[in-house]
């Protein structure tokens, strides 16, 4: 029997993506990134993001179809990121996919963006349960426990800023380009952690906090300028990275002490971080737990992961009618609830 061909659209932030998957196999994965444009503003401009998605979506769709050598008539299932993300940006993908599902009279599958980041690890190898997913991105920082497929429990999360957001704000105050994760990570590798920084939520909860760390760096930079001294950029980046990633590692250790876990996976944009990738591997191996580190291409936003999870959801019967709306704050614990 022919397995369904799934086409997915991702437009939750500043990447327009279209991908096609069949039986877990990636037939194509087209992405158009807006980073260069948002860079001029030092962060994502939501209105601009929506406009650029609208301008780019047809081109990215055609590229994905051409690369997969399929036609729209061949697609059996349409999947889309419904949330979380920027509301205007989400709407572009949603309207496009609803139009396609209506024209071709095919099922429509709503996909949770962060759950898809977790499932992107299945491009490496199968998920094994129970599992701890460390979800770290520009908009979210969560420790997610999964007892089985499609079952997500948030066991710890940031009480304020996301870790990626903190990287981006710190980069801005240090005069580094947006997005700030990679430039800070690179500089940190050349520095020594000599600066003393606060250690927020140094307690036995599984929650994290980043706003105090961000404020401490802003104050430190202003104070240093005021007294006419120079910042040692590489050392400050190394100190910040040690603390920012250290918090994730500490809370992950606590989670592993408390929950039975067979596998640890990283998910989201900050999983590209060199220190995090290296240290999570060491942590899991020391405990004899399996680990998946996503390939770099899967750390940034892409539609391949949306198509992969969309395919799994479709086989579970998770489909929506055409009244589907976007949900910028959709909780990962409710990925099969989307009726407005
Ligand atoms: O998953 P993503 O696109 O964010 C959301 O959609 O919310 O991830 C983007 C975030 C940005 O904040 C960026 O600075 C961060 O991931 N990032 C990194 C690294 N590469 C990207 N953070 C730390 N170290 C990196 N190497």
mmCIF file of N, CA, C and O and ligand atoms in Angstrom, residues 12-15 113-114 117 136-140 163-168 178-183 185-186 241 245 268-274 296 299-301, ligand 1:
data_model
loop_
_atom_site.group_PDB
_atom_site.id
_atom_site.type_symbol
_atom_site.label_atom_id
_atom_site.label_comp_id
_atom_site.label_asym_id
_atom_site.label_seq_id
_atom_site.Cartn_x
_atom_site.Cartn_y
_atom_site.Cartn_z
ATOM 1 N N UNK A 12 6.406 30.077 11.926
ATOM 2 C CA UNK A 12 6.098 30.592 13.265
ATOM 3 C C UNK A 12 6.922 31.818 13.654
ATOM 4 O O UNK A 12 6.540 32.586 14.515
ATOM 5 N N UNK A 13 8.097 31.996 13.009
ATOM 6 C CA UNK A 13 8.957 33.117 13.400
ATOM 7 C C UNK A 13 9.579 33.764 12.157
ATOM 8 O O UNK A 13 8.863 34.402 11.389
ATOM 9 N N UNK A 14 10.864 33.586 11.947
ATOM 10 C CA UNK A 14 11.494 34.282 10.817
ATOM 11 C C UNK A 14 12.063 33.342 9.763
ATOM 12 O O UNK A 14 12.944 33.726 8.996
ATOM 13 N N UNK A 15 11.578 32.101 9.724
ATOM 14 C CA UNK A 15 11.947 31.191 8.645
ATOM 15 C C UNK A 15 10.678 30.704 7.961
ATOM 16 O O UNK A 15 9.764 30.234 8.642
ATOM 17 N N UNK A 113 4.844 23.455 17.343
ATOM 18 C CA UNK A 113 6.212 23.759 16.919
ATOM 19 C C UNK A 113 7.280 23.113 17.817
ATOM 20 O O UNK A 113 8.262 22.545 17.323
ATOM 21 N N UNK A 114 7.098 23.201 19.130
ATOM 22 C CA UNK A 114 8.140 22.679 20.026
ATOM 23 C C UNK A 114 8.130 21.154 20.076
ATOM 24 O O UNK A 114 9.186 20.522 20.178
ATOM 25 N N UNK A 117 10.121 20.160 17.253
ATOM 26 C CA UNK A 117 11.567 20.252 17.514
ATOM 27 C C UNK A 117 12.048 18.979 18.229
ATOM 28 O O UNK A 117 13.137 18.475 17.948
ATOM 29 N N UNK A 136 14.972 24.284 24.329
ATOM 30 C CA UNK A 136 15.616 25.588 24.553
ATOM 31 C C UNK A 136 15.628 26.395 23.264
ATOM 32 O O UNK A 136 16.288 26.032 22.295
ATOM 33 N N UNK A 137 14.867 27.494 23.251
ATOM 34 C CA UNK A 137 14.796 28.269 22.006
ATOM 35 C C UNK A 137 14.733 29.759 22.307
ATOM 36 O O UNK A 137 14.924 30.190 23.450
ATOM 37 N N UNK A 138 14.423 30.539 21.265
ATOM 38 C CA UNK A 138 14.344 31.983 21.442
ATOM 39 C C UNK A 138 13.112 32.406 22.224
ATOM 40 O O UNK A 138 13.087 33.469 22.835
ATOM 41 N N UNK A 139 12.084 31.565 22.217
ATOM 42 C CA UNK A 139 10.837 31.935 22.890
ATOM 43 C C UNK A 139 10.469 31.035 24.052
ATOM 44 O O UNK A 139 9.548 31.344 24.810
ATOM 45 N N UNK A 140 11.168 29.904 24.211
ATOM 46 C CA UNK A 140 10.774 28.923 25.235
ATOM 47 C C UNK A 140 11.981 28.258 25.889
ATOM 48 O O UNK A 140 13.002 28.057 25.223
ATOM 49 N N UNK A 163 15.949 31.261 27.334
ATOM 50 C CA UNK A 163 17.419 31.335 27.283
ATOM 51 C C UNK A 163 17.908 31.981 25.976
ATOM 52 O O UNK A 163 18.838 32.791 25.977
ATOM 53 N N UNK A 164 17.263 31.667 24.854
ATOM 54 C CA UNK A 164 17.683 32.249 23.559
ATOM 55 C C UNK A 164 17.464 33.753 23.532
ATOM 56 O O UNK A 164 18.303 34.514 23.023
ATOM 57 N N UNK A 165 16.344 34.167 24.108
ATOM 58 C CA UNK A 165 16.021 35.597 24.202
ATOM 59 C C UNK A 165 17.110 36.305 25.018
ATOM 60 O O UNK A 165 17.554 37.399 24.684
ATOM 61 N N UNK A 166 17.547 35.651 26.092
ATOM 62 C CA UNK A 166 18.594 36.209 26.951
ATOM 63 C C UNK A 166 19.905 36.340 26.157
ATOM 64 O O UNK A 166 20.577 37.384 26.211
ATOM 65 N N UNK A 167 20.260 35.308 25.395
ATOM 66 C CA UNK A 167 21.448 35.383 24.532
ATOM 67 C C UNK A 167 21.332 36.577 23.585
ATOM 68 O O UNK A 167 22.289 37.339 23.384
ATOM 69 N N UNK A 168 20.138 36.747 22.982
ATOM 70 C CA UNK A 168 19.966 37.817 21.982
ATOM 71 C C UNK A 168 20.071 39.205 22.619
ATOM 72 O O UNK A 168 20.683 40.110 22.052
ATOM 73 N N UNK A 178 22.548 40.172 15.723
ATOM 74 C CA UNK A 178 21.394 39.308 15.982
ATOM 75 C C UNK A 178 21.389 38.174 14.951
ATOM 76 O O UNK A 178 21.692 38.454 13.799
ATOM 77 N N UNK A 179 21.008 36.966 15.260
ATOM 78 C CA UNK A 179 20.743 36.446 16.597
ATOM 79 C C UNK A 179 22.045 36.220 17.363
ATOM 80 O O UNK A 179 23.047 35.807 16.794
ATOM 81 N N UNK A 180 21.967 36.470 18.676
ATOM 82 C CA UNK A 180 23.192 36.568 19.461
ATOM 83 C C UNK A 180 23.816 35.252 19.906
ATOM 84 O O UNK A 180 24.956 35.239 20.371
ATOM 85 N N UNK A 181 23.075 34.141 19.758
ATOM 86 C CA UNK A 181 23.576 32.864 20.278
ATOM 87 C C UNK A 181 24.920 32.459 19.703
ATOM 88 O O UNK A 181 25.871 32.189 20.451
ATOM 89 N N UNK A 182 25.003 32.438 18.385
ATOM 90 C CA UNK A 182 26.232 31.955 17.746
ATOM 91 C C UNK A 182 27.446 32.867 18.022
ATOM 92 O O UNK A 182 28.504 32.365 18.419
ATOM 93 N N UNK A 183 27.325 34.208 17.850
ATOM 94 C CA UNK A 183 28.502 35.046 18.147
ATOM 95 C C UNK A 183 28.974 34.939 19.597
ATOM 96 O O UNK A 183 30.195 34.902 19.849
ATOM 97 N N UNK A 185 28.535 32.308 21.575
ATOM 98 C CA UNK A 185 29.084 30.954 21.699
ATOM 99 C C UNK A 185 30.522 30.912 21.163
ATOM 100 O O UNK A 185 31.438 30.355 21.804
ATOM 101 N N UNK A 186 30.733 31.550 19.995
ATOM 102 C CA UNK A 186 32.081 31.544 19.377
ATOM 103 C C UNK A 186 33.084 32.287 20.256
ATOM 104 O O UNK A 186 34.190 31.798 20.508
ATOM 105 N N UNK A 241 28.048 32.432 29.189
ATOM 106 C CA UNK A 241 27.689 31.106 28.651
ATOM 107 C C UNK A 241 27.762 30.034 29.734
ATOM 108 O O UNK A 241 26.896 29.157 29.817
ATOM 109 N N UNK A 245 24.153 28.294 30.302
ATOM 110 C CA UNK A 245 24.054 26.868 29.975
ATOM 111 C C UNK A 245 24.151 26.041 31.257
ATOM 112 O O UNK A 245 23.482 25.017 31.404
ATOM 113 N N UNK A 268 15.276 22.696 19.824
ATOM 114 C CA UNK A 268 15.160 24.157 19.723
ATOM 115 C C UNK A 268 16.467 24.819 19.329
ATOM 116 O O UNK A 268 17.538 24.178 19.312
ATOM 117 N N UNK A 269 16.384 26.112 19.007
ATOM 118 C CA UNK A 269 17.523 26.851 18.467
ATOM 119 C C UNK A 269 18.775 26.822 19.328
ATOM 120 O O UNK A 269 19.894 26.745 18.807
ATOM 121 N N UNK A 270 18.608 26.860 20.651
ATOM 122 C CA UNK A 270 19.775 26.909 21.535
ATOM 123 C C UNK A 270 20.472 25.541 21.600
ATOM 124 O O UNK A 270 21.600 25.430 22.078
ATOM 125 N N UNK A 271 19.844 24.491 21.063
ATOM 126 C CA UNK A 271 20.565 23.204 21.031
ATOM 127 C C UNK A 271 21.749 23.235 20.084
ATOM 128 O O UNK A 271 22.526 22.284 20.037
ATOM 129 N N UNK A 272 21.893 24.338 19.333
ATOM 130 C CA UNK A 272 23.100 24.504 18.506
ATOM 131 C C UNK A 272 24.305 24.891 19.372
ATOM 132 O O UNK A 272 25.434 24.907 18.886
ATOM 133 N N UNK A 273 24.071 25.199 20.635
ATOM 134 C CA UNK A 273 25.163 25.694 21.496
ATOM 135 C C UNK A 273 26.233 24.627 21.750
ATOM 136 O O UNK A 273 25.920 23.512 22.193
ATOM 137 N N UNK A 274 27.488 25.003 21.550
ATOM 138 C CA UNK A 274 28.591 24.028 21.633
ATOM 139 C C UNK A 274 28.740 23.452 23.040
ATOM 140 O O UNK A 274 28.904 22.240 23.213
ATOM 141 N N UNK A 296 22.708 20.102 13.225
ATOM 142 C CA UNK A 296 22.617 21.571 13.257
ATOM 143 C C UNK A 296 21.443 22.090 12.424
ATOM 144 O O UNK A 296 20.773 23.028 12.823
ATOM 145 N N UNK A 299 18.240 22.296 14.312
ATOM 146 C CA UNK A 299 18.142 23.194 15.470
ATOM 147 C C UNK A 299 17.392 24.458 15.080
ATOM 148 O O UNK A 299 16.606 24.989 15.847
ATOM 149 N N UNK A 300 17.641 24.948 13.865
ATOM 150 C CA UNK A 300 16.903 26.140 13.418
ATOM 151 C C UNK A 300 15.527 25.699 12.918
ATOM 152 O O UNK A 300 15.300 24.529 12.620
ATOM 153 N N UNK A 301 14.617 26.686 12.808
ATOM 154 C CA UNK A 301 13.256 26.363 12.406
ATOM 155 C C UNK A 301 13.229 25.808 10.984
ATOM 156 O O UNK A 301 13.914 26.312 10.101
HETATM 157 O O1 LIG B 1 14.290 27.801 17.896
HETATM 158 P P1 LIG B 1 14.607 29.194 17.538
HETATM 159 O O2 LIG B 1 14.547 29.615 16.107
HETATM 160 O O3 LIG B 1 13.750 30.164 18.411
HETATM 161 C C1 LIG B 1 12.415 30.288 18.350
HETATM 162 O O4 LIG B 1 11.807 29.949 17.299
HETATM 163 O O5 LIG B 1 11.909 30.704 19.415
HETATM 164 O O6 LIG B 1 16.020 29.552 18.087
HETATM 165 C C2 LIG B 1 16.621 30.790 17.894
HETATM 166 C C3 LIG B 1 17.427 31.102 19.137
HETATM 167 C C4 LIG B 1 17.984 32.505 19.104
HETATM 168 O O7 LIG B 1 17.675 33.124 20.343
HETATM 169 C C5 LIG B 1 19.483 32.283 18.939
HETATM 170 O O8 LIG B 1 20.272 33.296 19.522
HETATM 171 C C6 LIG B 1 19.675 30.954 19.646
HETATM 172 O O9 LIG B 1 18.539 30.196 19.254
HETATM 173 N N1 LIG B 1 20.919 30.267 19.246
HETATM 174 C C7 LIG B 1 21.903 29.972 20.110
HETATM 175 C C8 LIG B 1 22.957 29.396 19.338
HETATM 176 N N2 LIG B 1 22.552 29.360 18.030
HETATM 177 C C9 LIG B 1 21.294 29.907 18.004
HETATM 178 N N3 LIG B 1 22.003 30.156 21.438
HETATM 179 C C10 LIG B 1 23.153 29.766 22.033
HETATM 180 N N4 LIG B 1 24.194 29.221 21.360
HETATM 181 C C11 LIG B 1 24.141 29.007 20.029
HETATM 182 N N5 LIG B 1 25.182 28.472 19.380
#
